[in-house]
PDB file of C-alpha atoms in Angstrom:
ATOM      1  CA  MET R 277     140.419  13.442 -15.531  1.00 50.00           C
ATOM      2  CA  ALA R 278     140.284  16.560 -13.822  1.00 59.00           C
ATOM      3  CA  LYS R 279     138.649  19.588 -15.989  1.00 67.00           C
ATOM      4  CA  ASP R 280     141.195  21.844 -14.200  1.00 86.00           C
ATOM      5  CA  LYS R 281     143.851  20.957 -17.022  1.00 96.00           C
ATOM      6  CA  LEU R 282     145.362  23.421 -19.464  1.00 98.00           C
ATOM      7  CA  ILE R 283     145.775  22.050 -23.119  1.00 98.00           C
ATOM      8  CA  PHE R 284     147.429  23.773 -25.773  1.00 98.00           C
ATOM      9  CA  VAL R 285     146.413  22.948 -29.208  1.00 97.00           C
ATOM     10  CA  THR R 286     147.734  24.006 -32.377  1.00 96.00           C
ATOM     11  CA  ASN R 287     148.733  22.958 -36.074  1.00 94.00           C
ATOM     12  CA  ASP R 288     149.923  24.041 -39.200  1.00 93.00           C
ATOM     13  CA  ASP R 289     146.570  23.576 -41.650  1.00 92.00           C
ATOM     14  CA  GLY R 290     144.817  26.975 -40.214  1.00 93.00           C
ATOM     15  CA  TYR R 291     142.429  27.147 -37.461  1.00 95.00           C
ATOM     16  CA  SER R 292     139.237  26.066 -39.860  1.00 94.00           C
ATOM     17  CA  SER R 293     140.860  22.546 -40.729  1.00 93.00           C
ATOM     18  CA  LYS R 294     138.805  19.483 -39.782  1.00 92.00           C
ATOM     19  CA  GLY R 295     141.882  18.087 -38.168  1.00 92.00           C
ATOM     20  CA  PHE R 296     142.479  21.238 -35.909  1.00 94.00           C
ATOM     21  CA  GLN R 297     138.909  21.183 -34.996  1.00 95.00           C
ATOM     22  CA  ALA R 298     138.928  17.348 -34.214  1.00 94.00           C
ATOM     23  CA  ALA R 299     142.011  17.747 -31.878  1.00 96.00           C
ATOM     24  CA  ILE R 300     139.924  20.574 -29.928  1.00 96.00           C
ATOM     25  CA  GLU R 301     137.336  18.799 -29.608  1.00 96.00           C
ATOM     26  CA  VAL R 302     138.941  15.470 -28.196  1.00 95.00           C
ATOM     27  CA  ALA R 303     141.107  18.054 -25.902  1.00 97.00           C
ATOM     28  CA  ARG R 304     138.013  19.809 -24.192  1.00 96.00           C
ATOM     29  CA  GLN R 305     137.000  16.568 -22.804  1.00 96.00           C
ATOM     30  CA  PHE R 306     139.892  16.569 -20.541  1.00 96.00           C
ATOM     31  CA  GLY R 307     140.423  20.155 -19.881  1.00 97.00           C
ATOM     32  CA  LYS R 308     140.070  23.781 -20.574  1.00 97.00           C
ATOM     33  CA  VAL R 309     141.864  24.399 -24.331  1.00 98.00           C
ATOM     34  CA  VAL R 310     143.618  27.220 -25.795  1.00 98.00           C
ATOM     35  CA  ALA R 311     143.792  26.565 -29.275  1.00 98.00           C
ATOM     36  CA  VAL R 312     146.043  28.920 -31.662  1.00 97.00           C
ATOM     37  CA  ALA R 313     146.569  28.032 -35.423  1.00 96.00           C
ATOM     38  CA  PRO R 314     147.547  30.187 -38.774  1.00 96.00           C
ATOM     39  CA  GLU R 315     144.855  31.948 -40.586  1.00 96.00           C
ATOM     40  CA  VAL R 316     145.351  29.840 -43.443  1.00 94.00           C
ATOM     41  CA  VAL R 317     147.487  26.705 -44.540  1.00 91.00           C
ATOM     42  CA  GLN R 318     151.042  26.727 -43.737  1.00 90.00           C
ATOM     43  CA  SER R 319     152.364  23.124 -44.318  1.00 86.00           C
ATOM     44  CA  GLY R 320     155.704  22.672 -44.833  1.00 82.00           C
ATOM     45  CA  LYS R 321     156.782  25.583 -43.016  1.00 82.00           C
ATOM     46  CA  SER R 322     158.831  24.023 -40.542  1.00 75.00           C
ATOM     47  CA  GLN R 323     160.564  26.706 -38.206  1.00 87.00           C
ATOM     48  CA  ALA R 324     159.876  29.694 -40.298  1.00 93.00           C
ATOM     49  CA  ILE R 325     159.006  32.675 -38.184  1.00 95.00           C
ATOM     50  CA  THR R 326     157.454  35.775 -39.034  1.00 95.00           C
ATOM     51  CA  ILE R 327     160.188  38.916 -38.765  1.00 95.00           C
ATOM     52  CA  TYR R 328     159.209  42.047 -41.006  1.00 96.00           C
ATOM     53  CA  ASP R 329     155.160  41.790 -40.794  1.00 96.00           C
ATOM     54  CA  MET R 330     153.318  42.600 -38.136  1.00 97.00           C
ATOM     55  CA  LEU R 331     151.253  39.918 -36.652  1.00 97.00           C
ATOM     56  CA  ARG R 332     147.547  39.908 -36.015  1.00 97.00           C
ATOM     57  CA  VAL R 333     145.989  37.996 -33.541  1.00 98.00           C
ATOM     58  CA  ARG R 334     142.028  37.542 -33.733  1.00 97.00           C
ATOM     59  CA  CYS R 335     140.072  35.654 -31.230  1.00 98.00           C
ATOM     60  CA  VAL R 336     137.861  32.974 -33.711  1.00 97.00           C
ATOM     61  CA  SER R 337     135.859  31.544 -30.990  1.00 97.00           C
ATOM     62  CA  GLU R 338     135.237  31.730 -26.905  1.00 97.00           C
ATOM     63  CA  SER R 339     133.137  29.334 -24.716  1.00 96.00           C
ATOM     64  CA  GLU R 340     133.677  28.483 -21.225  1.00 93.00           C
ATOM     65  CA  ASP R 341     136.253  25.656 -21.891  1.00 95.00           C
ATOM     66  CA  VAL R 342     137.686  26.500 -25.133  1.00 97.00           C
ATOM     67  CA  VAL R 343     139.404  29.844 -26.655  1.00 98.00           C
ATOM     68  CA  VAL R 344     140.387  29.635 -30.335  1.00 98.00           C
ATOM     69  CA  TYR R 345     142.740  32.273 -31.818  1.00 98.00           C
ATOM     70  CA  ALA R 346     143.786  32.845 -35.470  1.00 98.00           C
ATOM     71  CA  ILE R 347     147.107  34.449 -36.359  1.00 98.00           C
ATOM     72  CA  ASN R 348     148.001  35.433 -39.786  1.00 97.00           C
ATOM     73  CA  GLY R 349     151.531  34.114 -39.418  1.00 96.00           C
ATOM     74  CA  THR R 350     153.275  30.793 -39.391  1.00 95.00           C
ATOM     75  CA  PRO R 351     152.574  27.761 -36.975  1.00 94.00           C
ATOM     76  CA  VAL R 352     156.078  28.482 -34.835  1.00 95.00           C
ATOM     77  CA  ASP R 353     154.409  32.566 -34.900  1.00 97.00           C
ATOM     78  CA  CYS R 354     151.422  30.778 -33.433  1.00 96.00           C
ATOM     79  CA  ALA R 355     153.094  28.632 -30.381  1.00 95.00           C
ATOM     80  CA  LYS R 356     155.747  31.267 -29.588  1.00 96.00           C
ATOM     81  CA  PHE R 357     152.551  33.952 -29.191  1.00 97.00           C
ATOM     82  CA  ALA R 358     150.678  31.651 -27.355  1.00 97.00           C
ATOM     83  CA  LEU R 359     153.505  30.881 -24.853  1.00 96.00           C
ATOM     84  CA  ASP R 360     154.936  33.909 -24.664  1.00 96.00           C
ATOM     85  CA  HIS R 361     151.399  36.010 -24.246  1.00 97.00           C
ATOM     86  CA  LEU R 362     148.216  34.139 -24.051  1.00 96.00           C
ATOM     87  CA  LEU R 363     149.628  31.681 -21.796  1.00 97.00           C
ATOM     88  CA  LEU R 364     152.329  33.271 -20.193  1.00 96.00           C
ATOM     89  CA  GLY R 365     152.893  32.318 -16.448  1.00 94.00           C
ATOM     90  CA  GLN R 366     150.239  29.458 -16.716  1.00 96.00           C
ATOM     91  CA  LYS R 367     151.349  25.739 -16.432  1.00 96.00           C
ATOM     92  CA  ILE R 368     150.164  23.977 -19.255  1.00 97.00           C
ATOM     93  CA  ASP R 369     149.265  20.251 -18.809  1.00 97.00           C
ATOM     94  CA  LEU R 370     149.320  19.110 -22.493  1.00 97.00           C
ATOM     95  CA  ALA R 371     150.371  20.185 -25.965  1.00 96.00           C
ATOM     96  CA  ILE R 372     149.030  18.736 -28.999  1.00 95.00           C
ATOM     97  CA  SER R 373     149.710  19.754 -32.485  1.00 91.00           C
ATOM     98  CA  GLY R 374     147.598  18.865 -35.637  1.00 74.00           C
ATOM     99  CA  ILE R 375     146.052  16.202 -37.302  1.00 79.00           C
ATOM    100  CA  ASN R 376     147.025  16.192 -40.620  1.00 74.00           C
ATOM    101  CA  HIS R 377     144.925  15.783 -43.701  1.00 69.00           C
ATOM    102  CA  GLY R 378     145.766  12.235 -45.417  1.00 58.00           C
TER     103      GLY R 378
END
């Protein structure tokens, strides 16, 4: 598979969760990865979005084929920010969402 594929990875367990890290490691074998997840666990937030608080985005790590961002919002905030700002105008070849614990 070509390494020029763009893969978006997200989850609801936070950017430091083992499942999120595992998804990134698998995805990076197949292309460039942009990964965006909440700063802390946000399980069970479903379609919640942040309306009244300011969102803060932080680049956690960056290498040639993987960029990881943490956002102080909900999982939907993460996906929306990635699609509306970080990946705007780019064609995403694959989206992967979370590997949950348990």
